[in-house]
Short mmCIF file of C-alpha atoms in Angstrom, two decimals:
data_model
loop_
_atom_site.label_atom_id
_atom_site.label_comp_id
_atom_site.label_asym_id
_atom_site.label_seq_id
_atom_site.Cartn_x
_atom_site.Cartn_y
_atom_site.Cartn_z
CA MET A 186 34.24 -12.18 6.57
CA ALA A 187 34.92 -10.99 3.01
CA LYS A 188 32.48 -8.37 1.95
CA THR A 189 31.54 -7.46 -1.62
CA THR A 190 30.67 -3.82 -2.17
CA GLY A 191 27.22 -2.96 -3.52
CA VAL A 192 28.71 -1.53 -6.72
CA ALA A 193 30.65 -4.72 -7.48
CA ARG A 194 27.59 -6.76 -6.72
CA HIS A 195 25.44 -4.80 -9.25
CA ARG A 196 28.16 -4.98 -11.88
CA ASP A 197 28.38 -8.77 -11.41
CA ALA A 198 24.64 -9.12 -11.74
CA ALA A 199 24.50 -7.01 -14.86
CA ASP A 200 27.30 -8.97 -16.51
CA ALA A 201 25.51 -12.22 -15.78
CA ARG A 202 22.18 -11.00 -17.18
CA PRO A 203 20.64 -13.87 -19.13
CA ALA A 204 20.30 -13.93 -22.86
CA THR A 205 16.79 -15.26 -23.54
CA GLY A 206 15.96 -17.31 -26.56
CA ARG A 207 18.64 -19.95 -26.15
CA VAL A 208 18.23 -23.61 -25.43
CA GLY A 209 16.23 -23.94 -22.14
CA GLY A 210 18.66 -25.54 -19.76
CA ARG A 211 21.65 -23.47 -20.68
CA VAL A 212 19.68 -20.23 -20.56
CA ALA A 213 18.12 -21.21 -17.19
CA ALA A 214 21.64 -21.86 -15.88
CA ARG A 215 22.87 -18.50 -17.07
CA ALA A 216 19.80 -16.77 -15.76
CA SER A 217 20.29 -18.32 -12.38
CA SER A 218 24.03 -17.85 -12.23
CA ALA A 219 23.86 -14.47 -10.62
CA LEU A 220 20.79 -14.66 -8.46
CA ASP A 221 21.05 -12.08 -5.75
CA ARG A 222 21.16 -13.92 -2.42
CA ILE A 223 20.50 -10.76 -0.46
CA ILE A 224 17.09 -10.33 -2.05
CA HIS A 225 16.26 -13.96 -2.63
CA GLU A 226 15.46 -14.70 1.02
CA ARG A 227 11.71 -14.62 1.35
CA LEU A 228 11.40 -12.09 4.20
CA ARG A 229 13.92 -9.75 2.56
CA LEU A 230 12.11 -10.12 -0.76
CA GLY A 231 8.89 -9.19 1.06
CA ILE A 232 10.47 -6.10 2.57
CA VAL A 233 11.87 -4.87 -0.74
CA SER A 234 8.54 -5.65 -2.59
CA ALA A 235 6.57 -3.73 0.04
CA LEU A 236 8.86 -0.71 -0.04
CA ALA A 237 8.82 -0.71 -3.86
CA VAL A 238 5.19 0.46 -3.81
CA ASN A 239 5.52 2.91 -0.95
CA THR A 240 7.58 6.07 -0.44
CA ALA A 241 8.39 4.89 3.08
CA LEU A 242 7.11 2.44 5.72
CA THR A 243 7.57 2.38 9.46
CA PHE A 244 8.94 -0.63 11.30
CA ASN A 245 5.47 -1.54 12.54
CA GLU A 246 3.89 -1.19 9.19
CA LEU A 247 6.46 -3.45 7.56
CA LYS A 248 6.09 -5.92 10.45
CA GLN A 249 2.37 -6.19 9.74
CA LEU A 250 2.85 -6.45 5.99
CA VAL A 251 5.49 -9.19 5.99
CA ARG A 252 4.13 -10.87 9.13
CA ALA A 253 7.41 -11.02 10.88
CA THR A 254 8.51 -10.85 14.52
CA ASP A 255 10.40 -7.75 15.73
CA GLY A 256 13.70 -9.64 15.95
CA ASN A 257 13.39 -11.30 12.57
CA LEU A 258 12.47 -8.10 10.74
CA SER A 259 15.19 -6.16 12.44
CA VAL A 260 17.87 -8.69 11.43
CA HIS A 261 16.67 -8.89 7.80
CA ALA A 262 16.21 -5.14 7.44
CA ARG A 263 19.71 -4.57 8.75
CA ARG A 264 21.06 -7.03 6.11
CA LEU A 265 19.33 -5.05 3.35
CA GLU A 266 20.55 -1.82 4.82
CA GLU A 267 24.16 -3.12 4.80
CA ALA A 268 23.79 -4.09 1.14
CA GLY A 269 22.57 -0.59 0.41
CA TYR A 270 19.16 -1.75 -0.75
CA ILE A 271 17.15 0.10 1.81
CA ALA A 272 17.72 3.21 3.91
CA CYS A 273 16.68 3.52 7.54
CA SER A 274 15.95 6.71 9.41
CA LYS A 275 15.23 6.93 13.16
CA THR A 276 13.25 9.90 14.53
CA PHE A 277 11.04 10.62 17.49
CA ALA A 278 7.28 11.24 17.36
CA GLY A 279 7.09 13.02 20.68
CA ARG A 280 8.87 10.65 23.01
CA VAL A 281 8.17 7.52 20.92
CA PRO A 282 11.06 6.37 18.67
CA ARG A 283 10.06 5.87 15.04
CA THR A 284 12.00 3.84 12.56
CA GLU A 285 11.28 4.36 8.91
CA TYR A 286 12.55 2.42 5.86
CA ARG A 287 12.84 3.51 2.28
CA LEU A 288 13.93 1.60 -0.83
CA THR A 289 17.12 3.03 -2.35
CA ALA A 290 17.82 3.25 -6.11
CA ALA A 291 20.15 0.28 -5.73
CA GLY A 292 17.41 -1.68 -4.06
CA ARG A 293 14.92 -0.89 -6.82
CA ARG A 294 17.50 -1.97 -9.44
CA ALA A 295 18.14 -5.19 -7.52
CA LEU A 296 14.41 -5.99 -7.42
CA GLU A 297 14.12 -5.31 -11.15
CA ARG A 298 17.02 -7.60 -11.86
CA TYR A 299 15.52 -10.28 -9.62
CA LEU A 300 12.24 -10.01 -11.52
CA GLU A 301 14.15 -10.32 -14.81
CA HIS A 302 15.94 -13.43 -13.56
CA MET A 303 12.62 -15.01 -12.57
CA GLU A 304 11.02 -14.21 -15.92
CA ALA A 305 14.05 -15.51 -17.81
CA LEU A 306 13.87 -18.80 -15.95
CA ILE A 307 10.22 -19.20 -16.78
CA GLN A 308 10.79 -18.21 -20.37
CA ALA A 309 13.74 -20.72 -20.70
CA THR A 310 11.52 -23.52 -19.45
CA ARG A 311 8.80 -22.70 -21.91
CA GLU A 312 11.26 -22.76 -24.82
CA ARG A 313 12.59 -26.14 -23.81
CA MET B 79 16.76 -21.91 8.61
CA ALA B 80 18.19 -23.35 5.42
CA ILE B 81 19.07 -20.04 3.86
CA ALA B 82 20.70 -18.71 6.92
CA GLY B 83 22.73 -21.82 7.21
CA ARG B 84 23.90 -21.50 3.62
CA GLU B 85 24.90 -17.95 4.14
CA ALA B 86 27.06 -18.97 7.03
CA ASP B 87 28.90 -21.51 4.85
CA THR B 88 29.79 -19.08 2.15
CA ASN B 89 30.40 -15.36 1.88
CA LEU B 90 29.38 -15.06 -1.78
CA PRO B 91 26.80 -12.39 -2.48
CA PHE B 92 25.24 -14.44 -5.27
CA VAL B 93 24.50 -18.08 -5.46
CA SER B 94 23.75 -20.40 -8.30
CA LEU B 95 20.24 -21.92 -8.32
CA ASP B 96 21.91 -25.32 -8.77
CA ARG B 97 22.89 -24.95 -5.11
CA LEU B 98 19.92 -23.06 -4.01
CA SER B 99 16.67 -24.08 -2.42
CA PRO B 100 13.76 -21.64 -2.85
CA PRO B 101 13.02 -18.94 -0.37
CA SER B 102 10.47 -21.04 1.45
CA ALA B 103 12.84 -23.95 1.80
CA ASP B 104 10.97 -27.12 2.64
CA ALA B 105 11.10 -30.70 1.38
CA GLU B 106 8.28 -30.15 -1.12
CA SER B 107 9.69 -26.93 -2.61
CA VAL B 108 13.22 -28.35 -3.07
CA THR B 109 11.84 -31.06 -5.39
CA ARG B 110 9.79 -28.54 -7.48
CA PRO B 111 11.15 -27.48 -10.92
CA LEU B 112 12.99 -24.19 -11.23
CA HIS B 113 10.21 -22.49 -13.31
CA VAL B 114 7.59 -23.41 -10.67
CA ARG B 115 9.70 -21.86 -7.94
CA ALA B 116 10.29 -18.78 -10.17
CA LEU B 117 6.50 -18.43 -10.66
CA ASP B 118 5.97 -18.89 -6.94
CA ASN B 119 8.43 -16.06 -6.22
CA LEU B 120 6.74 -13.72 -8.69
CA GLN B 121 3.37 -14.48 -7.18
CA PHE B 122 4.82 -13.72 -3.75
CA ILE B 123 6.17 -10.35 -4.92
CA ARG B 124 2.84 -9.49 -6.57
CA ASP B 125 0.88 -10.46 -3.43
CA THR B 126 3.19 -8.44 -1.16
CA MET B 127 3.02 -5.41 -3.41
CA GLU B 128 -0.74 -5.66 -3.57
CA ARG B 129 -1.03 -5.80 0.27
CA ALA B 130 1.39 -3.01 0.66
CA SER B 131 -0.15 -0.77 -2.00
CA ALA B 132 -3.18 -0.25 0.33
CA PHE B 133 -0.99 2.30 2.14
CA THR B 134 -1.05 4.63 -0.82
CA ALA B 135 -4.66 4.22 -1.94
CA ILE B 136 -6.08 7.38 -0.41
CA SER B 137 -5.10 10.94 -1.47
CA GLY B 138 -4.67 13.38 1.45
CA ARG B 139 -4.64 16.37 -1.00
CA GLY B 140 -7.92 15.13 -2.52
CA MET B 141 -9.42 15.00 0.94
CA ILE B 142 -8.28 18.58 1.62
CA ALA B 143 -9.97 19.71 -1.61
CA MET B 144 -13.15 17.90 -0.65
CA GLY B 145 -13.07 19.57 2.79
CA MET B 146 -12.80 23.01 1.25
CA VAL B 147 -15.75 22.30 -1.04
CA ALA B 148 -17.76 21.18 2.04
CA ILE B 149 -16.86 24.36 3.99
CA ALA B 150 -17.93 26.47 1.05
CA ALA B 151 -21.23 24.48 0.83
CA ALA B 152 -21.79 24.91 4.58
CA GLY B 153 -21.36 28.67 4.18
CA VAL B 154 -23.95 28.84 1.39
CA ALA B 155 -26.32 26.34 3.03
CA SER B 156 -26.34 28.30 6.31
CA VAL B 157 -28.31 31.15 4.78
CA GLN B 158 -30.74 29.04 2.77
CA ARG B 159 -34.39 28.98 3.79
CA SER B 160 -35.72 26.67 1.13
CA ARG B 161 -35.58 22.90 1.77
CA VAL B 162 -34.96 22.12 -1.86
CA GLU B 163 -32.17 24.60 -2.29
CA TRP B 164 -30.49 23.39 0.90
CA LEU B 165 -30.56 19.78 -0.35
CA ALA B 166 -29.41 20.85 -3.86
CA ILE B 167 -26.38 22.63 -2.43
CA TRP B 168 -25.23 19.61 -0.42
CA LEU B 169 -25.86 17.22 -3.32
CA ALA B 170 -23.83 19.49 -5.68
CA ALA B 171 -21.11 19.62 -3.08
CA ALA B 172 -21.14 15.83 -2.82
CA VAL B 173 -20.80 15.44 -6.60
CA VAL B 174 -17.97 18.03 -6.83
CA GLY B 175 -16.19 16.59 -3.75
CA ALA B 176 -16.47 13.01 -5.09
CA ALA B 177 -15.11 14.11 -8.48
CA LEU B 178 -12.17 15.90 -6.88
CA GLY B 179 -11.45 12.99 -4.47
CA GLY B 180 -11.68 10.47 -7.34
CA ALA B 181 -9.41 12.54 -9.59
CA ALA B 182 -6.85 12.88 -6.76
CA ILE B 183 -6.79 9.12 -6.22
CA VAL B 184 -6.22 8.54 -9.94
CA TYR B 185 -3.44 11.13 -9.99
CA LYS B 186 -1.74 9.69 -6.97
CA ALA B 187 -2.04 6.14 -8.19
CA ARG B 188 -0.52 7.11 -11.55
CA ALA B 189 2.31 9.08 -9.94
CA SER B 190 3.23 6.15 -7.72
CA ARG B 191 2.64 3.69 -10.62
CA THR B 192 0.13 1.78 -8.53
CA PRO B 193 -2.60 -0.12 -10.41
CA LEU B 194 -6.03 1.37 -9.73
CA LEU B 195 -7.75 -2.03 -9.97
CA SER B 196 -5.45 -3.75 -7.57
CA GLY B 197 -6.82 -6.05 -4.87
CA PRO B 198 -6.76 -3.46 -2.01
CA ALA B 199 -8.38 -0.76 -4.19
CA ARG B 200 -11.19 -3.20 -5.18
CA LYS B 201 -11.63 -4.20 -1.49
CA PHE B 202 -11.69 -0.53 -0.46
CA ALA B 203 -14.35 0.22 -3.08
CA LEU B 204 -16.49 -2.79 -2.13
CA GLY B 205 -16.33 -1.77 1.55
CA PHE B 206 -16.97 1.91 0.84
CA ALA B 207 -19.82 1.65 -1.64
CA PRO B 208 -22.70 -0.08 0.21
CA PRO B 209 -23.18 2.52 2.96
CA ILE B 210 -22.98 5.28 0.34
CA VAL B 211 -25.74 3.64 -1.74
CA VAL B 212 -27.81 3.26 1.49
CA GLY B 213 -27.20 6.91 2.24
CA ALA B 214 -28.49 7.96 -1.23
CA LEU B 215 -31.65 5.82 -0.82
CA LEU B 216 -32.31 7.15 2.73
CA THR B 217 -31.77 10.70 1.48
CA TRP B 218 -34.53 10.26 -1.04
CA ALA B 219 -36.90 8.52 1.44
CA LEU B 220 -36.32 10.96 4.31
CA TYR B 221 -36.67 14.00 2.15
CA ARG B 222 -39.92 12.69 0.76
CA ALA B 223 -41.12 12.10 4.32
CA GLY B 224 -40.19 15.67 5.28
CA LEU B 225 -37.51 14.53 7.70
CA ASP B 226 -34.74 16.77 6.42
CA GLY B 227 -33.64 17.51 9.92
CA VAL B 228 -32.03 14.07 10.32
CA LEU B 229 -30.20 14.12 7.01
CA PRO B 230 -26.93 15.56 8.35
CA ALA B 231 -26.83 12.83 11.02
CA VAL B 232 -27.64 10.10 8.46
CA TRP B 233 -24.97 11.39 6.05
CA LEU B 234 -22.27 11.65 8.71
CA LEU B 235 -23.08 8.24 10.19
CA LEU B 236 -23.19 6.45 6.84
CA TYR B 237 -20.22 8.20 5.36
CA GLY B 238 -18.31 7.34 8.52
CA THR B 239 -19.43 3.72 8.19
CA ALA B 240 -18.25 3.69 4.58
CA VAL B 241 -14.88 5.04 5.51
CA VAL B 242 -14.41 2.63 8.34
CA CYS B 243 -15.39 -0.30 6.14
CA GLY B 244 -13.27 0.72 3.16
CA GLY B 245 -10.47 1.99 5.47
CA THR B 246 -9.89 -1.50 6.76
CA PHE B 247 -7.94 -2.03 3.61
CA SER B 248 -6.13 1.27 3.80
CA VAL B 249 -3.74 3.11 6.17
CA PRO B 250 -4.73 2.98 9.86
CA VAL B 251 -5.60 6.69 9.96
CA VAL B 252 -8.49 6.20 7.51
CA PRO B 253 -10.74 4.04 9.76
CA VAL B 254 -9.98 6.46 12.60
CA MET B 255 -11.34 9.31 10.42
CA GLY B 256 -14.45 7.22 9.76
CA MET B 257 -14.96 6.73 13.50
CA CYS B 258 -14.78 10.49 13.95
CA PHE B 259 -17.46 10.98 11.34
CA MET B 260 -19.64 8.42 13.09
CA ALA B 261 -19.11 10.16 16.48
CA LEU B 262 -20.10 13.50 14.98
CA GLY B 263 -23.11 11.84 13.41
CA ALA B 264 -24.20 10.48 16.79
CA VAL B 265 -23.92 14.03 18.28
CA SER B 266 -25.87 15.36 15.32
CA LEU B 267 -28.75 13.02 16.06
CA VAL B 268 -29.49 14.93 19.26
CA ALA B 269 -28.46 18.40 18.11
CA PRO B 270 -31.01 20.97 16.96
CA PRO B 271 -31.90 20.53 13.20
CA ALA B 272 -30.93 24.16 12.54
CA TRP B 273 -27.31 23.21 13.24
CA GLY B 274 -27.17 20.85 10.28
CA TRP B 275 -24.95 23.14 8.15
CA LEU B 276 -22.53 23.48 11.02
CA GLU B 277 -22.37 19.71 11.65
CA LEU B 278 -21.79 18.97 7.95
CA GLY B 279 -19.19 21.80 7.73
CA LEU B 280 -17.35 20.40 10.74
CA GLY B 281 -17.48 16.80 9.45
CA PHE B 282 -17.10 16.95 5.73
CA GLY B 283 -15.11 20.19 5.94
CA LEU B 284 -12.74 20.20 8.92
CA LEU B 285 -12.42 16.41 9.38
CA HIS B 286 -11.50 15.99 5.74
CA ILE B 287 -8.96 18.80 5.82
CA GLY B 288 -7.40 17.70 9.12
CA PHE B 289 -7.05 14.03 8.17
CA GLY B 290 -6.15 15.01 4.58
CA ILE B 291 -3.17 17.00 5.83
CA ALA B 292 -2.05 14.09 8.04
CA ILE B 293 -2.34 11.60 5.16
CA ALA B 294 -0.63 13.95 2.64
CA ARG B 295 2.29 14.45 5.10
CA ARG B 296 2.63 10.89 6.22
CA TYR B 297 1.82 8.93 3.00
CA GLY B 298 3.21 11.01 0.16
CA GLY B 299 0.40 13.12 -1.15
#
């Protein structure tokens, strides 16, 4: 499976940043051309959004917030971790394992780019 | 799941919206215009952030400051003989403590760029306020009736109720703190009236400091 590095991904997204103020359809197409698939999936978008307003969240707190099962959250969190969007730390509180997630700088930038894409799409439609 | 299936087909990190169904891929959403789906995504992000921001609504450092004020008030109140001075000390401590706690919440919200009037903050305030208002009214009524002896129990019980109600929209440790206040209030109901300063010092002082340290360490300030 061919993997793209996080750095390349960010560069691609920045290059494809939409220019607002053009004819609706074309701008919408450009705005959507580099939509980040990693963050676009709803559960992953929920994880990143929740972590954006918190310093850190434990696995159980995230599970409650995004209303996911253990397995589902685990899979999607790992995907975000592989992309470099979130960082995971595992510690022990006494004998109980504790998994904590934080949003990385790359993850915050990815969320900001995603928000810009969504806003560009809406703007383009209004100008049509 | 549609998204997962698509990811299995291609290894591209980005995908054009021309080929993309929205995050909640169902028959209805696929037929919706792009801008509607974009609006839906923005609303989802906002809702998630609003739910998650409840975890940072309370300031642990503010609670520590409130606890120190209460301990100082307990020390001064323990040597008071006058009813009116005893009450004035605790009312002054409540005003100073509330101001410190409120300022700490504002500071923490600004530092974390969390809106103060977000949904969880409003819900916290709506849950917290009614028992506090009832406490203020009962303070006036009980003092007039000469029943000062039960005031510590009433304050602890109602403050605990307020914290439990408001804390439902905050981090799990907050309602636990409220229950501790209520338990102490229940003990205070059967304790000698002369111990009032001690009960209030333990509750508003030590409980605030203890839980404040836990919240500051665990929830970033």
